[in-house]
Short mmCIF file of C-alpha atoms in Angstrom, two decimals:
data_model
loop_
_atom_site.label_atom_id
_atom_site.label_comp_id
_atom_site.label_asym_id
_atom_site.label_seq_id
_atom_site.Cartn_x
_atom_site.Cartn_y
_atom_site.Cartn_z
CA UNK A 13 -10.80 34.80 -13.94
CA UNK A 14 -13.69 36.74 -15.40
CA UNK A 15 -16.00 34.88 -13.29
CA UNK A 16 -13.86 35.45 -9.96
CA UNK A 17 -14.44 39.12 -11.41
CA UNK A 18 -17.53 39.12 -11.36
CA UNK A 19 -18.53 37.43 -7.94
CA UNK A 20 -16.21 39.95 -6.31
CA UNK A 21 -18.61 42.51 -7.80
CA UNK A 22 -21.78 41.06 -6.92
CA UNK A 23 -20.80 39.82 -3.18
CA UNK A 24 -19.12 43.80 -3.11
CA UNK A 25 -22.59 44.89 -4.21
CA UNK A 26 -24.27 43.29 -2.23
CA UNK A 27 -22.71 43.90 1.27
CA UNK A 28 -22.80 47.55 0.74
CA UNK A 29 -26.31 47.20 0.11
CA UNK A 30 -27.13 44.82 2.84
CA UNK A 31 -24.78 46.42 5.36
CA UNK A 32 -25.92 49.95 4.39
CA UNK A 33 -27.88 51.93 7.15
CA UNK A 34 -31.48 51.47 6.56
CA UNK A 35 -35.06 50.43 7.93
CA UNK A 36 -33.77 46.39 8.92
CA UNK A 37 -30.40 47.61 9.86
CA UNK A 38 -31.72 50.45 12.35
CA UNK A 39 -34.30 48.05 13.39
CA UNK A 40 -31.79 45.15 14.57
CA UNK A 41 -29.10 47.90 16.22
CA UNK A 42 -32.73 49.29 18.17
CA UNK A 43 -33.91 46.01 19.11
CA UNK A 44 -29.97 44.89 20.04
CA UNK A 45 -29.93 47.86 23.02
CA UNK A 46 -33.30 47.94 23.59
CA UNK A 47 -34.33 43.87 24.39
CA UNK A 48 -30.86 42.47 24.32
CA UNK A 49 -29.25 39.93 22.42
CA UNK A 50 -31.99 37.35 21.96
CA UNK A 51 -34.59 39.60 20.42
CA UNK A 52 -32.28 41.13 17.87
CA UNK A 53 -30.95 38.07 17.07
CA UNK A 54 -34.71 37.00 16.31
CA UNK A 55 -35.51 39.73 14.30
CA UNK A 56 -32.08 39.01 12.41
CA UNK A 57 -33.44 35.61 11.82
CA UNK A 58 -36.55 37.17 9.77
CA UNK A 59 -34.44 39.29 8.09
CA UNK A 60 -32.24 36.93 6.77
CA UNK A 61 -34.98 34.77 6.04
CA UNK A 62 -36.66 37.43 4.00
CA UNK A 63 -34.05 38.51 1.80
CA UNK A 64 -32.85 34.77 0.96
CA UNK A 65 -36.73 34.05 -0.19
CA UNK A 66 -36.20 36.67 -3.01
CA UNK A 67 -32.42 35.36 -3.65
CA UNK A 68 -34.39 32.06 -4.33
CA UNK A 69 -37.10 33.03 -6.04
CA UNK A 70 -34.87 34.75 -7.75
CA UNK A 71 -32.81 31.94 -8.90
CA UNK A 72 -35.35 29.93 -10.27
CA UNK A 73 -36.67 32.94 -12.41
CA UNK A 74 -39.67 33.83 -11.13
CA UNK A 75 -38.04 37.42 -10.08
CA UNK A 76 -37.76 38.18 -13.58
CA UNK A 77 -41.48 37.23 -14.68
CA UNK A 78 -43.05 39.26 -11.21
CA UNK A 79 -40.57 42.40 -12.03
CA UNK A 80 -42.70 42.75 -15.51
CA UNK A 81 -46.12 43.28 -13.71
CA UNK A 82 -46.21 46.72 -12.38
CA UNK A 83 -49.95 46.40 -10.72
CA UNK A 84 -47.95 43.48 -8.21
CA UNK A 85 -44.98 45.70 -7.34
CA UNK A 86 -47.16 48.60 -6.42
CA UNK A 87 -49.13 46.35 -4.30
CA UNK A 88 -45.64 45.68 -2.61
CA UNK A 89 -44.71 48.90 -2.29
CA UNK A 90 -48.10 49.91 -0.45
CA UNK A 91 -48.30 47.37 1.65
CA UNK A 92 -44.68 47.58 2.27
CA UNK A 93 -44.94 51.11 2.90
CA UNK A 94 -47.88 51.24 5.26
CA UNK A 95 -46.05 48.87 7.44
CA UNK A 96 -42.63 51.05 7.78
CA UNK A 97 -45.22 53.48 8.79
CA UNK A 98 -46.87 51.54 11.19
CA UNK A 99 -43.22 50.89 12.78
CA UNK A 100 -42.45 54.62 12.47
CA UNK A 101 -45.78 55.22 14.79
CA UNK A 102 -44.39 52.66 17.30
CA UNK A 103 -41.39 54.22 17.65
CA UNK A 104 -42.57 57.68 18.12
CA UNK A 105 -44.85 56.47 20.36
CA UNK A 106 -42.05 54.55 22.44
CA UNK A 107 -39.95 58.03 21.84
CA UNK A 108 -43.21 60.19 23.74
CA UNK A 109 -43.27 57.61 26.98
CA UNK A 110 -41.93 58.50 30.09
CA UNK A 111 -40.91 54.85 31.06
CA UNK A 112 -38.00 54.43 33.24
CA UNK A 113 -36.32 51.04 32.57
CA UNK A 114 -33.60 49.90 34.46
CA UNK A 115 -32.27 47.96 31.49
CA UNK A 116 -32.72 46.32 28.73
CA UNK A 117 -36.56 45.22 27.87
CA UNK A 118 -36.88 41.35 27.64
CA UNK A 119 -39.53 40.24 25.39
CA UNK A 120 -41.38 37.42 26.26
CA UNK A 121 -39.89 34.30 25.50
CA UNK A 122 -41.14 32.31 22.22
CA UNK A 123 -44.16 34.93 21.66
CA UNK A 124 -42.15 37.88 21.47
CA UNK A 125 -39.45 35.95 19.34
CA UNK A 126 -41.62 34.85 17.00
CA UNK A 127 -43.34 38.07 16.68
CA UNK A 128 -40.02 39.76 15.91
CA UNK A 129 -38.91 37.07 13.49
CA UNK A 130 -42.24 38.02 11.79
CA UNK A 131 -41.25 41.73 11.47
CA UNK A 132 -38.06 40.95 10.02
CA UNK A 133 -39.15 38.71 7.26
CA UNK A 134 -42.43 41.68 6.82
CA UNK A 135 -39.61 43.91 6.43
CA UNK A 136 -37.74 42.47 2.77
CA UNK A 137 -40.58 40.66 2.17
CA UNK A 138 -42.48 43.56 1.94
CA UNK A 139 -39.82 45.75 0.09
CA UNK A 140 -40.24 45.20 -3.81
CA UNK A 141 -36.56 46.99 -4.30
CA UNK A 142 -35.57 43.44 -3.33
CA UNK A 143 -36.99 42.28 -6.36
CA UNK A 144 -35.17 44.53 -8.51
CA UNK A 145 -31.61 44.19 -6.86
CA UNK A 146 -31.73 40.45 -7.00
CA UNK A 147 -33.05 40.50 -10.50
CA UNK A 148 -29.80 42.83 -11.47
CA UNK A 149 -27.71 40.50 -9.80
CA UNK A 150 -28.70 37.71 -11.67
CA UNK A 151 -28.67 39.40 -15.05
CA UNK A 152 -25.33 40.24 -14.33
CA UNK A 153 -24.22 36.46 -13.00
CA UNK A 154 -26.49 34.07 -15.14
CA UNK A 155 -24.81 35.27 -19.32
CA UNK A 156 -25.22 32.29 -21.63
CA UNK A 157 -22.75 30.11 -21.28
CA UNK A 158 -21.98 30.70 -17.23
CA UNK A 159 -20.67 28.02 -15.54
CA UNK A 160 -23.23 25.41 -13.65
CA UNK A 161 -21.38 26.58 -10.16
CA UNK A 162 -21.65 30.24 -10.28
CA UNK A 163 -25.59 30.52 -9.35
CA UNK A 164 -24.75 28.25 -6.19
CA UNK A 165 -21.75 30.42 -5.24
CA UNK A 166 -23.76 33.50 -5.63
CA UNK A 167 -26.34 32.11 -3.35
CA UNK A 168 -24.02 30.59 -0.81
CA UNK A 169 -21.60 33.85 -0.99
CA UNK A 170 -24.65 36.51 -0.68
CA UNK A 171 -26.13 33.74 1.87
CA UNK A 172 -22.85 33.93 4.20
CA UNK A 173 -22.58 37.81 3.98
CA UNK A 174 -26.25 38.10 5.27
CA UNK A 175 -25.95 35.93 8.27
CA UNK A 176 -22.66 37.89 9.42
CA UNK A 177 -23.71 41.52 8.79
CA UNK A 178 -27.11 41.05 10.58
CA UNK A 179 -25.85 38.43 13.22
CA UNK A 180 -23.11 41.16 13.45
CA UNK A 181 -25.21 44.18 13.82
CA UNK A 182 -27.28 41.96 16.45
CA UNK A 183 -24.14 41.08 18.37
CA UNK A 184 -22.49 44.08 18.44
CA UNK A 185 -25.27 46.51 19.50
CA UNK A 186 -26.57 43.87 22.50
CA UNK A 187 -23.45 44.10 24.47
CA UNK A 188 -23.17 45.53 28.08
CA UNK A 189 -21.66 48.74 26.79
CA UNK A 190 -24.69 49.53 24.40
CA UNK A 191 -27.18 48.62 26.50
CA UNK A 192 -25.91 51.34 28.94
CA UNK A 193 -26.24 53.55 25.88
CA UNK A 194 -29.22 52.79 25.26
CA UNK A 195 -30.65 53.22 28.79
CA UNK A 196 -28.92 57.66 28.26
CA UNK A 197 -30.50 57.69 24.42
CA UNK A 198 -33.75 55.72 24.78
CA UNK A 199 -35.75 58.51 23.53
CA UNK A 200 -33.76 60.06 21.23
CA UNK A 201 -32.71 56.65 19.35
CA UNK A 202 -36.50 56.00 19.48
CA UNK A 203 -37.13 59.18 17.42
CA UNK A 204 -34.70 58.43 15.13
CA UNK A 205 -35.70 54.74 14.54
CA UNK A 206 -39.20 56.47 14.04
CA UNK A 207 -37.92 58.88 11.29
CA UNK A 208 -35.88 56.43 9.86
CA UNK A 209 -39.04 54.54 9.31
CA UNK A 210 -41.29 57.08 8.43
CA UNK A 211 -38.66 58.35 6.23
CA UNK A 212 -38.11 54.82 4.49
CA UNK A 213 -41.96 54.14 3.93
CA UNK A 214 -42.64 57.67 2.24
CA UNK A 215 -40.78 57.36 -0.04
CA UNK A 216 -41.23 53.80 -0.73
CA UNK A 217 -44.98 54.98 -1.13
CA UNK A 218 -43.94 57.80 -3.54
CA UNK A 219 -41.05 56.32 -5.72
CA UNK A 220 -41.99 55.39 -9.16
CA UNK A 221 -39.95 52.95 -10.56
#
């Protein structure tokens, strides 16, 4: 029973941190109105794939051993940093232009896919928080004496959550309805996408711990 406990805590813990509103969140929801279904759905991909490459890395313990160098998460958090910047200048950039689209933006097939599956695997690959949550998690999970299935339900749990909230945010936000949206807001959700990034990678560049 303590177990069940405790998986209800860590799967609770981790879909408000997953589902929160933040840089990959805003980024899928943007991408969802902006290109449609297909291209959020790709960038959802690399997202997924990006946080469950820390949940394994984390599982076999190297987490723990990378968390103790301070000189390597610094060099995460710059280079993680500069990049949320470099998103936040797209996006204001995309916020200043006068286009007038008639809908949704279509990226080009498998380049523009695989470009966005790129930025969404940059995104947690490149956040060194990541690091730290899933090493809390599996201080928390992994006592002496835990029982051989709960790393595999941790995985498979936190695993299942992250397909459906980013799946869901890429569903959701590519529908008809939001794409019309989209098409009244461009600008202004472009500005906000840009200070949600610029936002994001400051203080990524400035927080200490």
């Amino acid at each position: 029973m303590a177990l069940s406990h405790e998986l209800i805590l860590i799967y609770t813990t981790y879909f408000i941190a997953a589902a929160s509103p933040g840089p990959s969140t805003m980024a899928i929801m943007g991408t969802a109105m902006k290109q449609g279904r297909g291209a959020a759905l790709a960038l959802a991909c690399g997202v997924i794939c990006g946080a469950m490459t820390w949940a394994l890395l984390a599982a076999c313990g190297v987490l723990t051993v990378l968390a103790t160098f301070a000189q390597l998460l610094i060099a995460l958090k710059i280079g993680g940093g500069v990049y949320l910047l470099w998103l936040a200048w797209k996006a204001g950039k995309s916020a200043l232009t006068y286009a007038d689209s008639a809908g949704a933006q279509r990226p080009d097939a498998a380049t523009s896919f695989s470009r966005l599956f790129r930025q969404g695997i940059l995104m947690h690959v490149g956040n060194p928080k990541a690091i730290l949550t899933w090493v809390a998690i599996m201080s928390v999970a992994l006592k002496p004496g835990a029982a051989a299935s709960t790393l595999p339900l941790i995985l498979a749990g936190c695993a299942t959550l992250c397909v459906g909230i980013f799946f869901g945010y890429a569903l959701l936000f590519s529908t008809p309805l939001m794409a019309a949206f989209y098409r009244r807001i461009r600008r202004g959700l472009d500005a906000l996408l840009a200070c949600c990034f610029a936002v994001a990678g400051i203080k990524l560049l400035l927080s200490r711990s």
